[in-house]
mmCIF file of C-alpha atoms in Angstrom:
data_model
loop_
_atom_site.group_PDB
_atom_site.id
_atom_site.type_symbol
_atom_site.label_atom_id
_atom_site.label_comp_id
_atom_site.label_asym_id
_atom_site.label_seq_id
_atom_site.Cartn_x
_atom_site.Cartn_y
_atom_site.Cartn_z
ATOM 1 C CA MET A 163 -18.286 21.973 16.416
ATOM 2 C CA SER A 164 -17.197 18.378 16.748
ATOM 3 C CA LEU A 165 -13.432 17.892 16.498
ATOM 4 C CA THR A 166 -11.229 14.827 16.223
ATOM 5 C CA LYS A 167 -7.568 14.195 15.530
ATOM 6 C CA SER A 168 -6.729 13.213 11.973
ATOM 7 C CA SER A 169 -4.953 10.129 13.309
ATOM 8 C CA ASP A 170 -8.263 8.939 14.817
ATOM 9 C CA ILE A 171 -9.848 8.863 11.348
ATOM 10 C CA LEU A 172 -7.243 6.458 9.999
ATOM 11 C CA GLY A 173 -8.332 2.842 10.301
ATOM 12 C CA MET A 174 -12.039 3.642 10.397
ATOM 13 C CA ASP A 175 -14.375 1.833 8.020
ATOM 14 C CA LEU A 176 -16.207 3.445 5.136
ATOM 15 C CA THR A 177 -19.581 1.854 4.539
ATOM 16 C CA GLY A 178 -21.724 2.251 1.461
ATOM 17 C CA GLU A 179 -25.355 1.865 0.494
ATOM 18 C CA GLY A 180 -27.026 -0.714 2.705
ATOM 19 C CA GLY A 181 -24.284 -0.488 5.329
ATOM 20 C CA GLY A 182 -21.830 -2.833 3.603
ATOM 21 C CA LYS A 183 -18.142 -2.173 4.209
ATOM 22 C CA LEU A 184 -16.389 -0.608 1.240
ATOM 23 C CA GLY A 185 -12.960 -0.396 2.827
ATOM 24 C CA THR A 186 -10.771 1.219 5.452
ATOM 25 C CA VAL A 187 -9.678 4.855 5.614
ATOM 26 C CA ARG A 188 -5.884 4.900 5.285
ATOM 27 C CA GLU A 189 -5.147 8.559 4.553
ATOM 28 C CA THR A 190 -6.686 11.989 4.249
ATOM 29 C CA PHE A 191 -5.745 14.801 1.900
ATOM 30 C CA ILE A 192 -6.302 18.402 2.967
ATOM 31 C CA ASP A 193 -7.175 21.209 0.571
ATOM 32 C CA LEU A 194 -4.628 23.830 1.633
ATOM 33 C CA ALA A 195 -6.667 26.668 0.123
ATOM 34 C CA SER A 196 -9.787 25.919 2.196
ATOM 35 C CA GLY A 197 -8.250 24.065 5.130
ATOM 36 C CA GLN A 198 -10.872 21.326 4.689
ATOM 37 C CA ILE A 199 -10.456 17.628 4.085
ATOM 38 C CA GLY A 200 -10.592 17.115 0.330
ATOM 39 C CA TYR A 201 -10.401 13.325 0.104
ATOM 40 C CA VAL A 202 -10.317 10.223 2.227
ATOM 41 C CA ILE A 203 -8.165 7.481 0.769
ATOM 42 C CA VAL A 204 -9.894 4.146 1.253
ATOM 43 C CA GLU A 205 -8.138 0.812 0.916
ATOM 44 C CA ALA A 206 -10.380 -1.849 -0.554
ATOM 45 C CA PRO A 207 -10.461 -5.151 1.314
ATOM 46 C CA GLY A 208 -8.469 -8.044 -0.130
ATOM 47 C CA LEU A 209 -8.310 -11.768 0.490
ATOM 48 C CA LEU A 210 -5.697 -11.500 3.248
ATOM 49 C CA GLY A 211 -6.433 -8.023 4.559
ATOM 50 C CA GLY A 212 -5.848 -4.939 2.466
ATOM 51 C CA SER A 213 -5.690 -5.028 -1.298
ATOM 52 C CA GLY A 214 -2.937 -2.454 -1.769
ATOM 53 C CA LYS A 215 -5.312 -0.478 -3.984
ATOM 54 C CA TYR A 216 -6.404 2.900 -2.689
ATOM 55 C CA HIS A 217 -9.568 4.680 -3.798
ATOM 56 C CA PRO A 218 -9.756 8.468 -3.315
ATOM 57 C CA VAL A 219 -13.283 9.330 -2.192
ATOM 58 C CA PRO A 220 -14.244 13.013 -2.200
ATOM 59 C CA TRP A 221 -14.941 14.271 1.306
ATOM 60 C CA ALA A 222 -18.109 15.932 -0.026
ATOM 61 C CA LEU A 223 -19.646 12.444 -0.283
ATOM 62 C CA VAL A 224 -18.679 11.254 3.195
ATOM 63 C CA ARG A 225 -20.445 11.681 6.517
ATOM 64 C CA PHE A 226 -19.725 10.290 9.979
ATOM 65 C CA ASP A 227 -22.156 8.003 11.804
ATOM 66 C CA PRO A 228 -21.493 8.623 15.517
ATOM 67 C CA VAL A 229 -23.510 5.573 16.589
ATOM 68 C CA ALA A 230 -21.741 3.065 14.327
ATOM 69 C CA LYS A 231 -18.450 5.005 14.549
ATOM 70 C CA THR A 232 -17.934 4.621 10.802
ATOM 71 C CA PHE A 233 -17.900 6.875 7.803
ATOM 72 C CA GLN A 234 -20.720 6.439 5.320
ATOM 73 C CA ALA A 235 -21.194 7.338 1.682
ATOM 74 C CA ASP A 236 -24.115 6.778 -0.670
ATOM 75 C CA ILE A 237 -21.967 4.639 -2.947
ATOM 76 C CA SER A 238 -22.737 1.081 -4.028
ATOM 77 C CA LYS A 239 -20.081 -1.623 -3.756
ATOM 78 C CA GLU A 240 -20.058 -1.861 -7.543
ATOM 79 C CA GLN A 241 -19.551 1.883 -7.912
ATOM 80 C CA PHE A 242 -16.726 1.809 -5.363
ATOM 81 C CA LYS A 243 -15.015 -1.178 -7.015
ATOM 82 C CA GLY A 244 -15.181 0.605 -10.371
ATOM 83 C CA SER A 245 -13.815 3.878 -9.031
ATOM 84 C CA PRO A 246 -10.287 5.055 -9.831
ATOM 85 C CA SER A 247 -7.726 3.273 -7.663
ATOM 86 C CA TYR A 248 -4.016 3.747 -7.183
ATOM 87 C CA ASP A 249 -1.045 2.372 -5.312
ATOM 88 C CA ARG A 250 0.767 4.536 -2.747
ATOM 89 C CA THR A 251 3.397 5.707 -5.238
ATOM 90 C CA GLN A 252 0.745 6.889 -7.676
ATOM 91 C CA LEU A 253 -1.132 8.780 -4.945
ATOM 92 C CA ALA A 254 2.045 10.677 -4.091
ATOM 93 C CA ASN A 255 2.514 11.704 -7.727
ATOM 94 C CA ARG A 256 0.312 14.606 -8.828
ATOM 95 C CA ASP A 257 0.876 13.696 -12.500
ATOM 96 C CA TYR A 258 -1.838 11.039 -12.136
ATOM 97 C CA ALA A 259 -4.479 13.756 -11.498
ATOM 98 C CA TRP A 260 -6.280 11.272 -9.257
ATOM 99 C CA ASP A 261 -8.232 14.024 -7.522
ATOM 100 C CA GLU A 262 -9.770 15.280 -10.766
ATOM 101 C CA LEU A 263 -10.527 11.765 -11.989
ATOM 102 C CA SER A 264 -12.180 10.793 -8.701
ATOM 103 C CA GLU A 265 -14.149 14.029 -8.590
ATOM 104 C CA ARG A 266 -15.505 13.369 -12.078
ATOM 105 C CA TYR A 267 -16.165 9.674 -11.439
ATOM 106 C CA PHE A 268 -18.195 10.333 -8.307
ATOM 107 C CA ASN A 269 -19.676 13.591 -9.665
ATOM 108 C CA ALA A 270 -18.783 15.050 -6.283
ATOM 109 C CA ALA A 271 -19.251 18.634 -7.415
ATOM 110 C CA ASN A 272 -23.004 18.030 -7.132
ATOM 111 C CA ALA A 273 -22.838 16.362 -3.718
ATOM 112 C CA ASP A 274 -24.877 17.843 -0.925
ATOM 113 C CA VAL A 275 -23.671 16.150 2.252
ATOM 114 C CA ASP A 276 -23.794 18.171 5.448
ATOM 115 C CA HIS A 277 -20.639 17.739 7.531
#
């Protein structure tokens, strides 16, 4: 078992297909029923740093690269840019159903990533 503190995950990059940076992990959401990470919240890059738009990426799609010290997902930049995105207020409000929308968008139910 390889353990890390949740605070160490924050600020790490998420890279996509071809190794290009998709964004920076800003938050994690835990599934209380399973005790597992459900989503990483990735801030897309903007012109002067962060964009203020946060993309929930299902944890089932994410894996850690210990050599590069980044998270990776088989997601293209175009797919990531087109994924559901929210501001911080929207993420805190369950009425937006962002988890269900992201799950459907990424078709994460069929993901087979070994953590």
